[in-house]
PDB file of C-alpha atoms in Angstrom:
ATOM      1  CA  MET A  21      30.999  70.490  81.693  1.00 40.00           C
ATOM      2  CA  ARG A  22      32.681  67.209  82.462  1.00 45.00           C
ATOM      3  CA  PHE A  23      34.538  65.436  79.704  1.00 48.00           C
ATOM      4  CA  LYS A  24      31.942  62.729  79.546  1.00 51.00           C
ATOM      5  CA  GLN A  25      29.321  65.311  78.659  1.00 49.00           C
ATOM      6  CA  PHE A  26      31.402  66.718  76.112  1.00 47.00           C
ATOM      7  CA  LEU A  27      32.038  63.462  74.377  1.00 53.00           C
ATOM      8  CA  TRP A  28      28.428  62.972  74.066  1.00 51.00           C
ATOM      9  CA  PHE A  29      28.165  66.626  72.411  1.00 47.00           C
ATOM     10  CA  SER A  30      30.972  65.711  70.022  1.00 51.00           C
ATOM     11  CA  LEU A  31      29.363  62.448  68.911  1.00 55.00           C
ATOM     12  CA  LEU A  32      25.592  63.327  68.695  1.00 51.00           C
ATOM     13  CA  LEU A  33      24.849  64.879  65.349  1.00 47.00           C
ATOM     14  CA  LEU A  34      27.489  63.151  63.302  1.00 46.00           C
ATOM     15  CA  ARG A  35      26.179  59.550  64.418  1.00 46.00           C
ATOM     16  CA  SER A  36      22.622  60.423  63.921  1.00 45.00           C
ATOM     17  CA  PRO A  37      20.635  60.455  60.494  1.00 45.00           C
ATOM     18  CA  ALA A  38      18.646  63.442  59.418  1.00 42.00           C
ATOM     19  CA  VAL A  39      15.622  64.181  61.540  1.00 43.00           C
ATOM     20  CA  TYR A  40      13.562  65.489  58.695  1.00 46.00           C
ATOM     21  CA  PRO A  41      10.811  63.188  57.186  1.00 44.00           C
ATOM     22  CA  GLN A  42      13.480  61.897  54.115  1.00 51.00           C
ATOM     23  CA  GLY A  43      16.762  63.028  55.071  1.00 67.00           C
ATOM     24  CA  PRO A  44      18.858  65.537  52.891  1.00 86.00           C
ATOM     25  CA  LEU A  45      19.828  62.518  50.436  1.00 89.00           C
ATOM     26  CA  ASP A  46      16.619  60.550  49.683  1.00 91.00           C
ATOM     27  CA  GLY A  47      14.974  58.897  46.589  1.00 90.00           C
ATOM     28  CA  TYR A  48      12.550  61.631  45.970  1.00 91.00           C
ATOM     29  CA  LEU A  49      12.893  64.839  43.925  1.00 94.00           C
ATOM     30  CA  LYS A  50      10.646  67.935  44.868  1.00 93.00           C
ATOM     31  CA  GLY A  51       9.978  69.108  41.189  1.00 93.00           C
ATOM     32  CA  LYS A  52      10.883  72.303  39.482  1.00 96.00           C
ATOM     33  CA  GLY A  53      10.298  75.411  41.584  1.00 96.00           C
ATOM     34  CA  VAL A  54       9.076  73.720  44.780  1.00 96.00           C
ATOM     35  CA  LEU A  55      10.425  74.890  47.895  1.00 96.00           C
ATOM     36  CA  ASP A  56      10.061  72.638  51.194  1.00 94.00           C
ATOM     37  CA  PHE A  57      11.011  74.074  54.738  1.00 94.00           C
ATOM     38  CA  ALA A  58      10.828  71.997  57.604  1.00 94.00           C
ATOM     39  CA  PRO A  59      11.738  73.024  61.326  1.00 96.00           C
ATOM     40  CA  SER A  60      12.034  70.226  63.800  1.00 95.00           C
ATOM     41  CA  PHE A  61      12.843  69.753  67.481  1.00 95.00           C
ATOM     42  CA  SER A  62      14.419  66.437  68.792  1.00 93.00           C
ATOM     43  CA  PHE A  63      14.658  64.892  72.285  1.00 94.00           C
ATOM     44  CA  ASN A  64      17.973  62.634  72.712  1.00 91.00           C
ATOM     45  CA  SER A  65      18.794  60.404  75.454  1.00 91.00           C
ATOM     46  CA  ALA A  66      21.272  57.544  76.249  1.00 90.00           C
ATOM     47  CA  ASN A  67      22.409  55.775  79.489  1.00 92.00           C
ATOM     48  CA  ARG A  68      25.146  53.759  77.620  1.00 93.00           C
ATOM     49  CA  PHE A  69      28.397  54.292  75.581  1.00 92.00           C
ATOM     50  CA  ASP A  70      30.011  51.640  73.426  1.00 94.00           C
ATOM     51  CA  GLY A  71      33.443  51.825  73.076  1.00 93.00           C
ATOM     52  CA  ALA A  72      36.163  49.730  70.829  1.00 93.00           C
ATOM     53  CA  ALA A  73      36.288  46.051  71.333  1.00 90.00           C
ATOM     54  CA  GLY A  74      33.115  45.378  72.905  1.00 90.00           C
ATOM     55  CA  GLN A  75      33.632  47.661  75.820  1.00 94.00           C
ATOM     56  CA  HIS A  76      30.558  49.297  77.562  1.00 93.00           C
ATOM     57  CA  PHE A  77      30.445  52.241  79.539  1.00 92.00           C
ATOM     58  CA  SER A  78      27.613  53.802  81.889  1.00 91.00           C
ATOM     59  CA  ILE A  79      27.649  57.379  80.573  1.00 86.00           C
ATOM     60  CA  PRO A  80      24.238  59.093  80.719  1.00 86.00           C
ATOM     61  CA  TYR A  81      23.222  61.908  78.160  1.00 83.00           C
ATOM     62  CA  ARG A  82      20.271  64.064  77.752  1.00 87.00           C
ATOM     63  CA  GLY A  83      20.162  66.957  75.247  1.00 86.00           C
ATOM     64  CA  SER A  84      17.609  68.565  72.644  1.00 90.00           C
ATOM     65  CA  LEU A  85      18.646  69.700  68.919  1.00 89.00           C
ATOM     66  CA  LEU A  86      16.577  72.250  66.923  1.00 93.00           C
ATOM     67  CA  SER A  87      17.164  71.373  63.365  1.00 93.00           C
ATOM     68  CA  LEU A  88      16.234  73.445  60.000  1.00 94.00           C
ATOM     69  CA  PHE A  89      15.864  71.643  56.622  1.00 95.00           C
ATOM     70  CA  ALA A  90      15.135  73.206  52.970  1.00 96.00           C
ATOM     71  CA  ALA A  91      15.160  71.600  49.650  1.00 95.00           C
ATOM     72  CA  TYR A  92      14.400  73.230  46.316  1.00 97.00           C
ATOM     73  CA  GLY A  93      13.734  71.823  42.858  1.00 97.00           C
ATOM     74  CA  LEU A  94      16.050  73.377  40.624  1.00 97.00           C
ATOM     75  CA  SER A  95      14.775  71.206  37.792  1.00 97.00           C
ATOM     76  CA  GLU A  96      12.728  68.104  37.290  1.00 96.00           C
ATOM     77  CA  ARG A  97      15.973  66.016  37.777  1.00 97.00           C
ATOM     78  CA  LEU A  98      18.181  68.184  40.209  1.00 98.00           C
ATOM     79  CA  ASP A  99      17.337  69.402  43.919  1.00 97.00           C
ATOM     80  CA  LEU A 100      19.212  71.442  46.222  1.00 97.00           C
ATOM     81  CA  VAL A 101      19.331  70.849  49.878  1.00 97.00           C
ATOM     82  CA  ALA A 102      20.565  72.757  52.946  1.00 96.00           C
ATOM     83  CA  THR A 103      20.591  71.825  56.564  1.00 94.00           C
ATOM     84  CA  SER A 104      21.622  73.489  60.008  1.00 92.00           C
ATOM     85  CA  ALA A 105      21.231  72.457  63.857  1.00 89.00           C
ATOM     86  CA  TYR A 106      21.395  74.289  67.311  1.00 89.00           C
ATOM     87  CA  VAL A 107      22.048  71.849  70.159  1.00 84.00           C
ATOM     88  CA  PHE A 108      20.812  72.307  73.825  1.00 85.00           C
ATOM     89  CA  THR A 109      22.265  70.309  76.782  1.00 76.00           C
ATOM     90  CA  GLU A 110      22.227  71.068  80.599  1.00 75.00           C
ATOM     91  CA  GLY A 111      24.319  74.464  80.868  1.00 65.00           C
ATOM     92  CA  ASN A 112      25.320  74.672  76.974  1.00 70.00           C
ATOM     93  CA  SER A 113      23.804  75.467  73.719  1.00 78.00           C
ATOM     94  CA  GLY A 114      25.095  76.359  70.536  1.00 82.00           C
ATOM     95  CA  LEU A 115      25.234  75.983  66.513  1.00 84.00           C
ATOM     96  CA  GLN A 116      26.336  72.441  65.604  1.00 82.00           C
ATOM     97  CA  ASP A 117      27.004  71.335  62.140  1.00 86.00           C
ATOM     98  CA  GLY A 118      25.278  72.371  58.806  1.00 91.00           C
ATOM     99  CA  GLY A 119      25.332  71.195  55.375  1.00 94.00           C
ATOM    100  CA  VAL A 120      24.679  71.734  51.502  1.00 97.00           C
ATOM    101  CA  TYR A 121      23.736  68.825  49.180  1.00 97.00           C
ATOM    102  CA  ALA A 122      22.522  68.039  45.748  1.00 98.00           C
ATOM    103  CA  LYS A 123      20.666  65.420  44.262  1.00 97.00           C
ATOM    104  CA  TYR A 124      20.467  64.595  40.627  1.00 98.00           C
ATOM    105  CA  ARG A 125      18.351  61.629  38.900  1.00 97.00           C
ATOM    106  CA  PRO A 126      19.767  60.216  35.604  1.00 97.00           C
ATOM    107  CA  LEU A 127      17.166  57.297  35.456  1.00 96.00           C
ATOM    108  CA  TYR A 128      13.606  57.085  36.238  1.00 95.00           C
ATOM    109  CA  LYS A 129      11.686  54.523  34.166  1.00 94.00           C
ATOM    110  CA  ASP A 130       9.002  52.070  34.266  1.00 93.00           C
ATOM    111  CA  VAL A 131       9.426  48.389  34.899  1.00 90.00           C
ATOM    112  CA  ALA A 132       7.385  46.082  33.004  1.00 85.00           C
ATOM    113  CA  GLY A 133       4.167  47.393  34.662  1.00 83.00           C
ATOM    114  CA  ALA A 134       5.709  46.405  38.176  1.00 88.00           C
ATOM    115  CA  GLY A 135       6.483  50.277  39.131  1.00 94.00           C
ATOM    116  CA  LYS A 136       9.096  52.731  38.584  1.00 95.00           C
ATOM    117  CA  LEU A 137      12.825  52.305  39.181  1.00 96.00           C
ATOM    118  CA  GLY A 138      14.903  55.523  40.074  1.00 96.00           C
ATOM    119  CA  LEU A 139      18.547  55.903  40.201  1.00 97.00           C
ATOM    120  CA  LEU A 140      19.746  59.138  41.928  1.00 98.00           C
ATOM    121  CA  LEU A 141      23.226  60.494  42.614  1.00 98.00           C
ATOM    122  CA  GLY A 142      23.658  62.558  45.800  1.00 97.00           C
ATOM    123  CA  TRP A 143      26.766  64.623  47.187  1.00 97.00           C
ATOM    124  CA  GLY A 144      27.621  67.551  49.344  1.00 97.00           C
ATOM    125  CA  LEU A 145      29.409  69.041  52.271  1.00 97.00           C
ATOM    126  CA  SER A 146      28.676  69.001  55.932  1.00 93.00           C
ATOM    127  CA  PHE A 147      30.757  71.398  58.115  1.00 92.00           C
ATOM    128  CA  PRO A 148      30.442  73.152  61.634  1.00 90.00           C
ATOM    129  CA  LEU A 149      28.575  76.442  61.626  1.00 89.00           C
ATOM    130  CA  ALA A 150      30.631  77.879  64.681  1.00 83.00           C
ATOM    131  CA  ASP A 151      34.198  78.035  65.339  1.00 75.00           C
ATOM    132  CA  TYR A 152      34.383  76.317  68.595  1.00 64.00           C
ATOM    133  CA  GLU A 153      37.460  74.826  70.147  1.00 61.00           C
ATOM    134  CA  PRO A 154      37.211  71.107  70.367  1.00 57.00           C
ATOM    135  CA  LEU A 155      39.180  70.905  73.563  1.00 55.00           C
ATOM    136  CA  ALA A 156      37.243  73.630  75.345  1.00 51.00           C
ATOM    137  CA  THR A 157      34.664  72.535  78.134  1.00 45.00           C
ATOM    138  CA  ALA A 158      31.924  74.420  75.854  1.00 43.00           C
ATOM    139  CA  ALA A 159      32.787  72.534  72.765  1.00 48.00           C
ATOM    140  CA  LEU A 160      29.869  71.481  70.644  1.00 52.00           C
ATOM    141  CA  GLY A 161      31.013  68.992  68.230  1.00 61.00           C
ATOM    142  CA  GLN A 162      33.730  67.201  66.309  1.00 71.00           C
ATOM    143  CA  LYS A 163      34.445  70.099  64.060  1.00 79.00           C
ATOM    144  CA  ALA A 164      34.240  67.636  61.307  1.00 89.00           C
ATOM    145  CA  VAL A 165      34.255  68.589  57.649  1.00 94.00           C
ATOM    146  CA  VAL A 166      32.533  65.666  55.519  1.00 95.00           C
ATOM    147  CA  ALA A 167      31.996  65.391  51.742  1.00 97.00           C
ATOM    148  CA  PRO A 168      29.473  62.612  51.437  1.00 96.00           C
ATOM    149  CA  VAL A 169      28.764  61.049  48.154  1.00 97.00           C
ATOM    150  CA  ARG A 170      25.424  58.444  47.645  1.00 97.00           C
ATOM    151  CA  ILE A 171      24.206  56.006  45.002  1.00 97.00           C
ATOM    152  CA  ILE A 172      20.431  55.783  45.527  1.00 97.00           C
ATOM    153  CA  ALA A 173      18.095  53.122  44.148  1.00 97.00           C
ATOM    154  CA  GLN A 174      14.585  53.482  44.752  1.00 97.00           C
ATOM    155  CA  TRP A 175      11.805  51.075  43.700  1.00 96.00           C
ATOM    156  CA  GLU A 176       8.163  52.531  43.624  1.00 96.00           C
ATOM    157  CA  THR A 177       5.057  50.113  43.080  1.00 95.00           C
ATOM    158  CA  PRO A 178       1.921  51.166  41.540  1.00 93.00           C
ATOM    159  CA  SER A 179       0.211  51.064  44.992  1.00 92.00           C
ATOM    160  CA  GLY A 180       3.078  53.599  45.867  1.00 91.00           C
ATOM    161  CA  LEU A 181       5.007  51.433  48.354  1.00 96.00           C
ATOM    162  CA  PHE A 182       8.695  51.824  47.894  1.00 97.00           C
ATOM    163  CA  ALA A 183      11.936  50.218  48.849  1.00 97.00           C
ATOM    164  CA  ASN A 184      15.097  52.236  48.937  1.00 96.00           C
ATOM    165  CA  ILE A 185      18.729  51.130  49.094  1.00 97.00           C
ATOM    166  CA  THR A 186      21.431  53.665  49.787  1.00 97.00           C
ATOM    167  CA  GLY A 187      25.030  53.411  49.806  1.00 96.00           C
ATOM    168  CA  GLY A 188      27.751  56.122  50.342  1.00 96.00           C
ATOM    169  CA  TYR A 189      31.220  56.932  51.099  1.00 97.00           C
ATOM    170  CA  ASN A 190      32.188  59.903  53.297  1.00 96.00           C
ATOM    171  CA  TRP A 191      35.391  61.775  53.207  1.00 97.00           C
ATOM    172  CA  ARG A 192      36.763  63.476  56.243  1.00 97.00           C
ATOM    173  CA  LEU A 193      38.373  66.670  55.085  1.00 97.00           C
ATOM    174  CA  ASP A 194      39.180  68.152  58.417  1.00 95.00           C
ATOM    175  CA  ARG A 195      42.546  67.365  60.143  1.00 95.00           C
ATOM    176  CA  LEU A 196      43.752  68.038  63.720  1.00 93.00           C
ATOM    177  CA  SER A 197      45.168  71.359  64.115  1.00 91.00           C
ATOM    178  CA  ASP A 198      48.567  71.971  65.402  1.00 94.00           C
ATOM    179  CA  LYS A 199      46.877  74.165  68.163  1.00 90.00           C
ATOM    180  CA  ASP A 200      44.835  71.184  69.410  1.00 89.00           C
ATOM    181  CA  ILE A 201      47.515  68.702  69.310  1.00 94.00           C
ATOM    182  CA  ALA A 202      49.801  70.959  71.176  1.00 95.00           C
ATOM    183  CA  ALA A 203      47.157  71.819  73.918  1.00 91.00           C
ATOM    184  CA  LEU A 204      46.377  68.068  74.415  1.00 92.00           C
ATOM    185  CA  SER A 205      49.945  67.086  74.424  1.00 95.00           C
ATOM    186  CA  ALA A 206      50.647  69.370  77.230  1.00 95.00           C
ATOM    187  CA  ILE A 207      48.170  67.376  79.221  1.00 91.00           C
ATOM    188  CA  ARG A 208      49.076  64.019  77.884  1.00 94.00           C
ATOM    189  CA  PRO A 209      52.868  64.131  76.845  1.00 94.00           C
ATOM    190  CA  ASP A 210      52.580  60.303  75.435  1.00 93.00           C
ATOM    191  CA  TYR A 211      49.837  61.658  73.120  1.00 94.00           C
ATOM    192  CA  GLN A 212      50.011  60.614  69.493  1.00 94.00           C
ATOM    193  CA  PRO A 213      47.960  62.227  66.959  1.00 94.00           C
ATOM    194  CA  VAL A 214      45.540  60.039  64.719  1.00 95.00           C
ATOM    195  CA  GLN A 215      43.878  61.822  61.982  1.00 96.00           C
ATOM    196  CA  PRO A 216      40.240  61.558  61.236  1.00 96.00           C
ATOM    197  CA  ARG A 217      39.207  58.598  59.044  1.00 97.00           C
ATOM    198  CA  ASP A 218      36.584  58.338  55.770  1.00 97.00           C
ATOM    199  CA  PHE A 219      33.745  56.003  56.688  1.00 96.00           C
ATOM    200  CA  PHE A 220      31.083  54.136  54.764  1.00 97.00           C
ATOM    201  CA  THR A 221      27.318  54.107  55.233  1.00 95.00           C
ATOM    202  CA  ALA A 222      24.391  51.913  53.900  1.00 96.00           C
ATOM    203  CA  LEU A 223      20.672  52.559  54.512  1.00 96.00           C
ATOM    204  CA  PHE A 224      17.737  50.144  53.553  1.00 97.00           C
ATOM    205  CA  LYS A 225      14.253  51.864  53.832  1.00 97.00           C
ATOM    206  CA  ILE A 226      10.550  50.862  53.080  1.00 97.00           C
ATOM    207  CA  GLY A 227       7.716  53.296  52.972  1.00 96.00           C
ATOM    208  CA  PHE A 228       4.561  54.150  51.771  1.00 96.00           C
ATOM    209  CA  PRO A 229       3.541  57.647  50.537  1.00 92.00           C
ATOM    210  CA  ALA A 230      -0.258  58.739  50.104  1.00 89.00           C
ATOM    211  CA  ALA A 231      -2.256  62.002  49.283  1.00 85.00           C
ATOM    212  CA  HIS A 232      -2.426  62.968  53.048  1.00 91.00           C
ATOM    213  CA  TYR A 233       0.296  60.871  54.756  1.00 92.00           C
ATOM    214  CA  TYR A 234       3.822  59.195  54.573  1.00 94.00           C
ATOM    215  CA  ALA A 235       5.151  56.420  56.643  1.00 96.00           C
ATOM    216  CA  ASP A 236       8.825  54.659  56.526  1.00 96.00           C
ATOM    217  CA  ALA A 237      10.835  52.580  58.466  1.00 97.00           C
ATOM    218  CA  TRP A 238      14.813  52.053  57.999  1.00 96.00           C
ATOM    219  CA  LEU A 239      17.906  50.410  59.005  1.00 96.00           C
ATOM    220  CA  GLU A 240      21.267  52.158  58.713  1.00 96.00           C
ATOM    221  CA  TRP A 241      24.760  50.983  59.048  1.00 96.00           C
ATOM    222  CA  GLN A 242      27.933  53.098  59.539  1.00 95.00           C
ATOM    223  CA  GLN A 243      31.551  51.707  59.578  1.00 97.00           C
ATOM    224  CA  THR A 244      34.867  53.579  60.033  1.00 96.00           C
ATOM    225  CA  ARG A 245      38.162  51.680  59.821  1.00 95.00           C
ATOM    226  CA  GLY A 246      40.822  52.920  62.151  1.00 95.00           C
ATOM    227  CA  GLY A 247      40.705  56.251  63.807  1.00 95.00           C
ATOM    228  CA  ALA A 248      41.297  56.953  67.522  1.00 94.00           C
ATOM    229  CA  ASP A 249      39.188  55.061  70.221  1.00 95.00           C
ATOM    230  CA  PHE A 250      37.453  56.530  73.545  1.00 91.00           C
ATOM    231  CA  THR A 251      39.318  55.787  76.819  1.00 90.00           C
ATOM    232  CA  PRO A 252      37.122  56.510  80.102  1.00 88.00           C
ATOM    233  CA  ASP A 253      38.773  59.683  82.002  1.00 87.00           C
ATOM    234  CA  VAL A 254      41.721  60.096  79.473  1.00 89.00           C
ATOM    235  CA  ALA A 255      41.534  63.600  77.599  1.00 88.00           C
ATOM    236  CA  ASP A 256      41.606  63.139  73.937  1.00 89.00           C
ATOM    237  CA  LEU A 257      40.484  64.783  70.573  1.00 89.00           C
ATOM    238  CA  PRO A 258      37.049  63.261  69.627  1.00 88.00           C
ATOM    239  CA  GLN A 259      37.384  64.826  66.244  1.00 90.00           C
ATOM    240  CA  ALA A 260      39.541  61.793  65.367  1.00 92.00           C
ATOM    241  CA  TYR A 261      37.330  58.874  66.753  1.00 93.00           C
ATOM    242  CA  GLY A 262      36.647  56.219  64.456  1.00 94.00           C
ATOM    243  CA  VAL A 263      32.570  55.818  64.733  1.00 93.00           C
ATOM    244  CA  SER A 264      30.744  52.669  63.646  1.00 95.00           C
ATOM    245  CA  TYR A 265      27.076  51.835  64.258  1.00 95.00           C
ATOM    246  CA  THR A 266      23.690  50.006  63.537  1.00 96.00           C
ATOM    247  CA  GLN A 267      20.583  52.133  63.784  1.00 95.00           C
ATOM    248  CA  VAL A 268      16.871  51.630  63.158  1.00 96.00           C
ATOM    249  CA  GLY A 269      14.107  54.239  63.106  1.00 95.00           C
ATOM    250  CA  GLY A 270      11.085  55.417  61.047  1.00 96.00           C
ATOM    251  CA  THR A 271       9.030  58.459  60.340  1.00 95.00           C
ATOM    252  CA  ILE A 272       5.333  59.335  60.098  1.00 96.00           C
ATOM    253  CA  TYR A 273       3.907  62.402  58.272  1.00 96.00           C
ATOM    254  CA  TYR A 274       0.462  63.909  57.894  1.00 97.00           C
ATOM    255  CA  SER A 275      -0.729  66.858  55.625  1.00 94.00           C
ATOM    256  CA  GLU A 276      -4.319  67.819  55.307  1.00 91.00           C
ATOM    257  CA  SER A 277      -3.884  70.115  52.532  1.00 85.00           C
ATOM    258  CA  GLY A 278      -1.134  68.243  50.620  1.00 79.00           C
ATOM    259  CA  LYS A 279       1.307  71.273  51.184  1.00 85.00           C
ATOM    260  CA  ASN A 280       1.811  72.006  54.870  1.00 94.00           C
ATOM    261  CA  GLY A 281       1.979  69.135  57.452  1.00 96.00           C
ATOM    262  CA  PHE A 282       3.526  67.765  60.625  1.00 96.00           C
ATOM    263  CA  PHE A 283       5.750  64.718  61.331  1.00 96.00           C
ATOM    264  CA  LEU A 284       7.033  62.611  64.121  1.00 96.00           C
ATOM    265  CA  SER A 285      10.142  60.519  63.849  1.00 95.00           C
ATOM    266  CA  GLY A 286      12.451  58.414  65.739  1.00 95.00           C
ATOM    267  CA  GLY A 287      15.757  56.291  65.679  1.00 94.00           C
ATOM    268  CA  TYR A 288      17.729  54.120  68.091  1.00 95.00           C
ATOM    269  CA  ILE A 289      21.465  53.224  67.879  1.00 94.00           C
ATOM    270  CA  LEU A 290      21.376  49.482  68.598  1.00 96.00           C
ATOM    271  CA  GLY A 291      25.167  49.707  69.132  1.00 94.00           C
ATOM    272  CA  GLY A 292      28.435  49.840  67.701  1.00 95.00           C
ATOM    273  CA  ARG A 293      32.097  51.516  68.207  1.00 95.00           C
ATOM    274  CA  ASN A 294      32.728  54.982  69.768  1.00 92.00           C
ATOM    275  CA  THR A 295      28.956  55.788  69.966  1.00 91.00           C
ATOM    276  CA  GLY A 296      26.192  55.865  72.507  1.00 89.00           C
ATOM    277  CA  ARG A 297      22.949  53.924  72.514  1.00 93.00           C
ATOM    278  CA  ILE A 298      21.076  57.107  71.848  1.00 91.00           C
ATOM    279  CA  LEU A 299      17.383  57.252  71.421  1.00 94.00           C
ATOM    280  CA  ARG A 300      15.962  60.227  69.304  1.00 94.00           C
ATOM    281  CA  LEU A 301      12.258  61.293  69.254  1.00 96.00           C
ATOM    282  CA  THR A 302      11.574  64.045  66.794  1.00 95.00           C
ATOM    283  CA  VAL A 303       8.612  66.511  66.141  1.00 97.00           C
ATOM    284  CA  GLY A 304       8.634  68.862  63.210  1.00 96.00           C
ATOM    285  CA  LEU A 305       6.589  70.859  60.429  1.00 96.00           C
ATOM    286  CA  VAL A 306       6.889  70.994  56.929  1.00 94.00           C
ATOM    287  CA  PHE A 307       5.878  74.099  54.754  1.00 95.00           C
ATOM    288  CA  ARG A 308       5.853  73.591  50.904  1.00 93.00           C
ATOM    289  CA  LEU A 309       5.969  76.852  48.891  1.00 89.00           C
TER     290      LEU A 309
END
């Protein structure tokens, strides 16, 4: 597989929000003893890659993603969440990143008859599910280990319409290995290692849940200060790329029974640094136990 296709593999999942109806760290809780399980399949494509300093490169990408999501209400105030993903591209497939998360709601109160205000705290860990080699032609990702922390504020009106603002900081716990640095230095004697950098995220979402359906629209930002930058036709370690982007998307969910249902969602990266203009379309099922 050519390096450019490897680059897409390396950046796809870390730069896309969750493809589930609400994501691993949203503004709702399941309720004690409730388990939601959601398999989904995404189609991803892009023709343009945004580098640093406003540079743009014509690098096409086509790929698919099988994702699994499970959320369990440990109590009325605490949810546990787990995710996993399997990537498919032309001539290559394999496990990508997974994650475990928790959400806790310390505040949920009426606001003078105008609805309810909820405050949630979220945290977790995402990590590679396979021990791939980042420099190999069959590599599937950045091999990133990320510890996110989220503060989630959600206002729910009496009609059900809600607005959600989520801010987060993401610690990159992974570091370039001596083996990978040595392998790249053999190709590039002038290579100077740059370690992965932490990044900020922010999300604004509006939506409407009802008895048989749910719909939302969202706008997301990610900002990374520092890190390495992509240079065309130059071997590098994408694990160290500093990635920033702006992305928009939405979700539609329908359930006849109120328990099991299906959803359609999508997202598009408007632009950024070291990221592609990825269009993602997702179909999935939700089972409530």
